[in-house]
């Protein structure tokens, strides 16, 4: 045993869960965490560098996500697992410890596309789409953002007009996850009655999705442009339960909630990578973990990861109790993604030149998190949502 290993072993338990946060989770929650963690260790970690380098989304994982009950996992019935919000968050954290792109698949499918149908669809629409999506046989995407309407979706240009009993849809969407591999798209469009959601099979003539490439972030994930040209839809393509932006924003709440957990997974993986490296790597004849500047970095990471998990857990408990307010989700999304990026970047510094290769995860996580801090509401938007909640004064314009 080397002196480095002797330093590492007594620290291990405390290093991984300093405040014994595991005590705050139930046995079922910890069992789920361990299952998803094992899946990530076996199926994601060995391959993620290749997927990232070749900009490949591992479609073969979709059925495996389904087998683990991860698709629409917090929804009840329709083949969904009916797990709690906290369990959904734990799964997001473990998936994102593998890669943000992997967690993004589960978010777009479950929190956005499936949630839209689940919350606002007719019973017939739910029966038609949700079981196949929960089983991973059908992939969904969620079209809200447009080339000229990102933070301000109220100014979307995509429009649906009545055509006899049906609808005709025209417009464009951008930054839409999974659209090139999706079977169905939830498209939000202006109508005479306000913004409505439409279920659009991607095989409908006039629907075209194009992957946005090359990207410096989320390379193991797919983000797309969608063009919608004279898309003809039946009258029952509209989601009956949603009129106005409240509909898509309610789905964004689900995705933003998962992100606050997921970001802590990326941060934890970067911290653990950093810690292992710092204990093994020797410079000036001692492990670099013995340097005060290195310990400062490690300690700052532990503080923020443990605080971030507490924020996510409290938010999840509020969600499970049915009392969570949207502005509370903004708190977790803003804080946890911001801290996670700082942690991943700092972790890269200790890896030196090795840290800019795909052999180590921190820079990949940091690059992914640039997307995560941008989608589902930028840092600035979440700051202003919290500012409005504190002061009562909207400051968006
Ligand atoms: P405002 O126009 O006044 O509000 C409209 C209505 O929506 C309600 N609302 C919410 N409801 C539920 N949850 C929320 N989080 C809500 N936020 C607003 C609001 O109460 C109102 O209801 P009602 O009944 O009065 O009509 O909008 P606002 O002033 O409340 O919000 C302004 C602002 C800037 C906060 C909002 O526009 C916003 O959140 N902007 C950011 C949008 C965003 O996150 N875009 C990114 C989407 S990501 C994407 O499209 C890609 S999907 C991911 C992928 O595919 O990978």
XYZ file of C-alpha atoms and ligand atoms in Angstrom:
453
model
C 0.000 0.000 0.000
C 1.387 3.398 -0.902
C 1.320 6.374 1.430
C -1.197 7.932 -0.957
C -3.609 5.031 -0.437
C -3.203 5.285 3.351
C -4.331 8.889 3.128
C -7.296 8.008 0.921
C -8.956 5.188 2.826
C -9.870 6.793 6.173
C -11.187 9.839 4.340
C -13.400 7.952 1.925
C -16.773 7.796 3.749
C -16.560 11.341 5.019
C -15.297 12.590 1.699
C -18.308 11.179 -0.112
C -21.091 12.130 2.315
C -19.660 14.596 4.780
C -22.889 15.450 6.612
C -24.383 11.940 6.426
C -27.064 13.169 4.074
C -27.874 9.550 3.288
C -29.735 9.555 6.617
C -32.264 11.925 5.044
C -33.261 9.429 2.357
C -35.556 6.429 2.724
C -34.440 2.877 2.080
C -36.403 2.862 -1.186
C -34.789 6.108 -2.296
C -31.310 4.782 -1.574
C -32.094 1.523 -3.374
C -33.202 3.439 -6.458
C -30.065 5.566 -6.270
C -27.886 2.480 -6.135
C -29.675 0.896 -9.113
C -29.286 3.973 -11.304
C -25.708 4.488 -10.130
C -24.848 0.907 -11.076
C -26.448 1.408 -14.483
C -24.388 4.551 -15.062
C -21.206 2.790 -13.940
C -21.833 -0.132 -16.254
C -23.435 1.425 -19.320
C -22.436 5.098 -19.413
C -18.986 5.564 -17.867
C -17.119 3.122 -20.100
C -18.532 4.703 -23.270
C -19.199 8.354 -22.606
C -15.857 9.663 -23.857
C -16.426 7.994 -27.234
C -20.005 9.196 -27.478
C -18.894 12.707 -26.602
C -15.984 12.685 -29.053
C -18.161 11.414 -31.894
C -21.240 13.472 -30.949
C -23.338 10.330 -30.611
C -26.488 9.932 -28.580
C -26.605 6.275 -27.453
C -30.075 5.423 -28.651
C -29.583 1.833 -27.530
C -29.946 3.051 -23.931
C -33.544 4.168 -24.396
C -35.083 0.742 -23.758
C -32.747 0.321 -20.792
C -33.966 3.619 -19.298
C -37.484 2.253 -19.736
C -36.613 -1.059 -18.086
C -35.323 0.903 -15.089
C -38.643 2.771 -14.947
C -36.978 6.129 -15.670
C -39.231 7.397 -18.468
C -42.025 9.526 -17.030
C -41.036 7.960 -13.729
C -42.909 10.495 -11.579
C -46.172 10.055 -13.505
C -48.849 7.628 -12.360
C -50.571 5.043 -14.565
C -50.130 4.608 -18.334
C -47.164 2.305 -17.781
C -45.240 4.919 -15.776
C -43.430 4.034 -12.571
C -45.316 6.452 -10.294
C -42.232 7.310 -8.234
C -41.947 10.379 -6.014
C -40.419 13.711 -6.968
C -37.455 12.977 -4.708
C -36.894 9.643 -6.433
C -37.081 11.332 -9.813
C -34.504 13.859 -8.603
C -32.187 11.145 -7.305
C -32.321 9.393 -10.678
C -31.530 12.663 -12.457
C -28.536 13.190 -10.174
C -27.135 9.752 -10.863
C -27.687 10.002 -14.620
C -25.982 13.391 -14.782
C -23.025 12.048 -12.817
C -22.575 10.095 -16.067
C -23.316 12.947 -18.459
C -25.757 15.849 -18.760
C -26.773 14.618 -22.202
C -27.902 11.300 -20.762
C -29.984 13.013 -18.077
C -31.350 15.391 -20.712
C -32.880 12.492 -22.639
C -34.833 11.399 -19.588
C -35.866 15.006 -18.837
C -37.081 15.801 -22.339
C -38.953 12.522 -22.652
C -40.484 12.444 -19.165
C -40.588 15.967 -17.764
C -41.450 17.760 -20.972
C -43.070 15.616 -23.678
C -44.799 13.058 -21.446
C -45.675 15.619 -18.767
C -47.388 17.836 -21.342
C -49.628 14.977 -22.447
C -50.140 13.764 -18.882
C -51.061 17.191 -17.491
C -53.034 18.605 -20.404
C -54.007 15.758 -22.725
C -57.392 14.100 -23.137
C -57.807 10.591 -21.768
C -57.645 9.300 -25.340
C -54.382 11.163 -26.001
C -52.869 9.802 -22.784
C -53.871 6.235 -23.600
C -52.557 6.620 -27.135
C -49.111 8.052 -26.390
C -47.980 7.563 -22.808
C -47.608 3.758 -22.534
C -45.372 3.631 -25.624
C -43.295 6.542 -24.358
C -42.905 4.984 -20.897
C -41.770 1.756 -22.575
C -39.196 3.588 -24.687
C -40.926 2.504 -27.910
C -41.807 6.093 -28.754
C -39.614 9.158 -28.276
C -41.026 12.610 -27.665
C -39.757 16.164 -27.917
C -41.061 19.531 -26.736
C -41.064 22.560 -29.023
C -41.308 25.869 -27.211
C -38.128 27.850 -27.969
C -37.830 29.536 -31.359
C -34.988 31.143 -33.307
C -36.219 34.567 -32.146
C -38.018 33.625 -28.890
C -35.897 32.035 -26.164
C -36.281 33.654 -22.761
C -39.459 35.332 -23.960
C -41.657 32.577 -25.406
C -44.676 34.905 -25.310
C -43.219 36.375 -28.511
C -43.248 33.117 -30.435
C -44.175 33.323 -34.110
C -45.306 29.721 -34.654
C -48.998 29.856 -35.328
C -51.883 27.409 -35.600
C -55.006 28.463 -37.462
C -58.324 26.681 -37.740
C -58.964 24.840 -41.012
C -62.472 23.398 -40.920
C -62.444 20.861 -38.091
C -58.660 20.736 -38.051
C -55.623 22.981 -37.754
C -52.785 24.244 -39.953
C -49.492 24.889 -38.213
C -46.603 27.035 -39.493
C -43.411 28.215 -37.838
C -40.016 27.159 -36.549
C -38.533 25.888 -33.299
C -34.886 25.821 -32.179
C -32.812 24.036 -29.560
C -35.315 21.221 -29.336
C -33.856 18.140 -27.693
C -34.294 14.785 -29.480
C -36.344 16.152 -32.402
C -34.466 14.207 -35.102
C -35.138 10.902 -33.349
C -38.567 11.758 -31.976
C -41.779 10.033 -33.012
C -43.939 12.789 -31.612
C -43.463 16.500 -30.923
C -45.398 18.695 -28.530
C -45.502 21.985 -30.406
C -46.614 25.170 -28.688
C -48.186 27.700 -31.050
C -50.160 30.934 -31.043
C -53.873 30.542 -31.818
C -56.826 32.917 -31.806
C -57.438 31.755 -28.208
C -53.867 32.138 -26.963
C -50.946 29.738 -26.897
C -51.964 26.073 -27.251
C -50.066 22.803 -27.358
C -50.356 20.382 -30.289
C -49.427 16.726 -30.518
C -47.608 16.408 -33.837
C -46.428 13.017 -35.100
C -43.044 13.765 -36.641
C -44.032 11.807 -39.761
C -46.590 14.520 -40.583
C -45.804 16.125 -43.972
C -44.190 19.541 -43.464
C -42.344 18.561 -40.265
C -38.547 18.680 -40.630
C -35.994 18.352 -37.837
C -32.296 19.093 -38.313
C -29.632 18.489 -35.688
C -27.646 21.605 -34.682
C -23.965 20.802 -35.182
C -21.169 21.131 -34.348
C -21.618 21.851 -30.618
C -19.026 22.421 -27.899
C -21.432 21.204 -25.224
C -23.930 18.344 -24.811
C -22.177 16.401 -27.500
C -23.716 13.088 -26.414
C -27.160 14.605 -26.852
C -29.206 15.928 -29.748
C -30.527 19.480 -30.081
C -32.383 20.491 -33.206
C -34.053 23.036 -35.395
C -37.618 22.189 -36.368
C -39.308 23.607 -39.442
C -43.109 23.469 -39.564
C -44.589 24.142 -42.998
C -48.336 23.858 -43.540
C -48.660 21.021 -41.058
C -52.232 19.753 -41.215
C -53.553 18.319 -37.989
C -56.909 16.902 -36.935
C -59.008 18.863 -34.444
C -58.124 16.456 -31.654
C -54.370 17.149 -31.997
C -54.681 20.048 -29.576
C -54.045 19.466 -25.866
C -57.439 20.359 -24.375
C -56.182 21.213 -20.885
C -53.771 24.048 -21.646
C -54.404 27.574 -22.884
C -51.740 30.240 -22.416
C -48.107 30.033 -21.376
C -48.993 28.493 -18.053
C -49.169 25.155 -19.892
C -45.595 24.969 -21.204
C -44.246 26.715 -18.092
C -45.787 23.986 -15.924
C -43.804 21.421 -17.933
C -40.642 23.529 -17.636
C -41.117 23.407 -13.858
C -40.711 19.629 -14.019
C -37.568 19.826 -16.123
C -36.040 22.662 -14.067
C -36.661 20.625 -10.938
C -34.762 17.629 -12.351
C -31.908 19.891 -13.418
C -31.222 21.120 -9.881
C -30.563 17.519 -8.860
C -28.757 16.590 -12.038
C -26.248 19.426 -11.736
C -25.192 18.094 -8.352
C -24.469 14.729 -10.003
C -22.072 16.362 -12.469
C -20.478 18.329 -9.620
C -20.088 15.220 -7.461
C -18.493 13.259 -10.265
C -16.023 16.097 -10.897
C -15.208 16.397 -7.209
C -14.637 12.656 -6.841
C -12.446 12.643 -9.937
C -10.464 15.554 -8.515
C -10.139 13.924 -5.084
C -8.935 10.587 -6.437
C -6.440 12.321 -8.670
C -5.203 14.624 -5.912
C -4.596 11.661 -3.608
C -2.693 9.703 -6.229
C -0.803 12.351 -8.167
C 2.521 13.279 -6.614
C 4.434 16.492 -7.173
C 7.304 17.839 -5.083
C 7.462 14.307 -3.600
C 4.028 14.354 -2.020
C 0.406 13.838 -3.087
C -1.001 17.077 -4.396
C -3.895 16.606 -1.932
C -1.384 17.566 0.748
C -1.088 21.116 -0.606
C -3.149 23.742 1.173
C -4.363 25.264 -2.080
C -5.662 21.866 -3.208
C -7.442 21.238 0.082
C -9.076 24.654 -0.151
C -10.536 23.677 -3.502
C -11.711 20.295 -2.225
C -13.343 21.794 0.836
C -15.156 24.469 -1.158
C -16.517 21.710 -3.399
C -17.742 19.557 -0.524
C -19.484 22.553 1.024
C -21.331 23.449 -2.152
C -22.230 19.891 -3.173
C -23.675 19.063 0.219
C -25.597 22.359 0.328
C -26.828 21.809 -3.223
C -28.149 18.340 -2.413
C -29.929 19.759 0.633
C -31.552 22.428 -1.543
C -32.658 19.786 -4.039
C -33.957 17.480 -1.336
C -35.963 20.199 0.412
C -37.382 21.251 -2.960
C -38.284 17.637 -3.681
C -39.994 17.184 -0.326
C -42.037 20.348 -1.009
C -42.924 18.989 -4.445
C -44.027 15.672 -3.000
C -46.115 17.553 -0.425
C -47.765 19.503 -3.259
C -46.701 22.891 -1.890
C -43.781 23.755 -4.166
C -43.947 27.163 -5.840
C -42.284 27.765 -9.259
C -39.993 30.460 -7.850
C -38.632 27.923 -5.378
C -37.572 25.769 -8.332
C -35.720 28.785 -9.724
C -33.727 28.974 -6.481
C -32.431 25.428 -6.917
C -31.873 25.610 -10.668
C -29.929 28.871 -10.410
C -27.870 27.936 -7.385
C -27.078 24.338 -8.193
C -26.123 24.797 -11.835
C -24.032 27.884 -11.047
C -22.175 26.084 -8.267
C -21.805 22.912 -10.319
C -20.095 24.766 -13.178
C -17.669 26.400 -10.743
C -16.913 23.013 -9.163
C -16.337 21.270 -12.501
C -14.034 24.037 -13.708
C -12.049 24.032 -10.489
C -11.774 20.248 -10.623
C -10.225 20.602 -14.075
C -7.466 22.827 -12.704
C -6.034 20.139 -10.473
C -5.922 17.673 -13.346
C -3.507 19.955 -15.165
C -3.061 19.113 -18.825
C -4.754 15.749 -18.305
C -7.898 17.687 -17.469
C -8.392 18.867 -21.029
C -8.640 15.310 -22.344
C -11.725 13.133 -22.410
C -9.963 10.721 -20.042
C -11.320 12.849 -17.186
C -14.867 14.078 -16.725
C -14.716 17.614 -15.205
C -14.223 19.692 -18.355
C -16.827 17.613 -20.213
C -19.265 18.237 -17.353
C -18.415 21.959 -17.266
C -18.962 22.265 -21.005
C -22.286 20.418 -20.743
C -23.400 22.644 -17.910
C -23.056 25.699 -20.171
C -26.117 24.281 -21.957
C -27.807 23.345 -18.701
C -27.427 26.879 -17.330
C -28.957 28.192 -20.561
C -31.895 25.899 -21.236
C -35.048 25.790 -19.115
C -34.392 29.395 -18.088
C -31.016 31.128 -18.048
C -29.270 32.213 -14.854
C -30.528 35.724 -15.566
C -34.170 34.649 -15.936
C -34.083 32.622 -12.716
C -32.414 35.526 -10.909
C -35.261 37.786 -12.015
C -37.929 35.225 -11.092
C -36.456 35.124 -7.577
C -36.100 38.921 -7.571
C -39.772 39.277 -8.451
C -40.735 36.835 -5.703
C -38.722 38.810 -3.141
C -39.752 42.325 -4.185
C -43.055 41.804 -5.932
C -41.655 43.805 -8.867
C -41.126 42.121 -12.275
C -37.865 43.320 -13.852
C -37.804 41.219 -17.030
C -38.173 43.973 -19.616
P -46.271 35.725 -18.095
O -46.400 35.869 -19.557
O -46.751 36.861 -17.313
O -47.012 34.430 -17.519
C -47.750 33.667 -18.327
C -48.547 32.731 -17.444
O -47.696 31.674 -17.029
C -47.707 31.593 -15.610
N -46.382 31.151 -15.216
C -46.150 29.939 -14.746
N -46.955 28.898 -14.494
C -46.407 27.796 -14.016
N -45.087 27.685 -13.784
C -44.245 28.687 -14.025
N -42.938 28.545 -13.798
C -44.754 29.877 -14.523
N -44.217 31.064 -14.893
C -45.231 31.829 -15.317
C -48.077 32.967 -15.155
O -48.608 32.917 -13.849
C -49.112 33.353 -16.167
O -50.293 32.671 -15.854
P -51.718 33.348 -16.194
O -52.742 32.375 -15.696
O -51.733 34.658 -15.474
O -51.762 33.535 -17.675
O -44.856 35.359 -17.833
P -44.121 35.670 -16.517
O -43.942 37.154 -16.397
O -44.754 34.962 -15.378
O -42.751 34.995 -16.886
C -41.734 35.724 -17.492
C -40.533 34.782 -17.563
C -39.374 35.536 -18.156
C -40.209 34.330 -16.147
C -40.929 33.570 -18.421
O -41.210 34.000 -19.688
C -39.859 32.513 -18.451
O -39.775 31.634 -17.591
N -38.971 32.566 -19.491
C -37.954 31.535 -19.685
C -38.478 30.553 -20.675
C -37.592 29.345 -20.747
O -37.219 28.753 -19.755
N -37.281 28.936 -21.985
C -36.443 27.806 -22.222
C -37.272 26.626 -22.682
S -36.261 25.283 -22.980
C -36.760 24.749 -24.498
O -37.642 25.198 -25.127
C -36.094 23.587 -24.991
S -36.819 22.266 -24.229
C -35.470 21.451 -23.654
C -34.972 20.533 -24.708
O -35.678 20.239 -25.643
O -33.819 20.068 -24.572
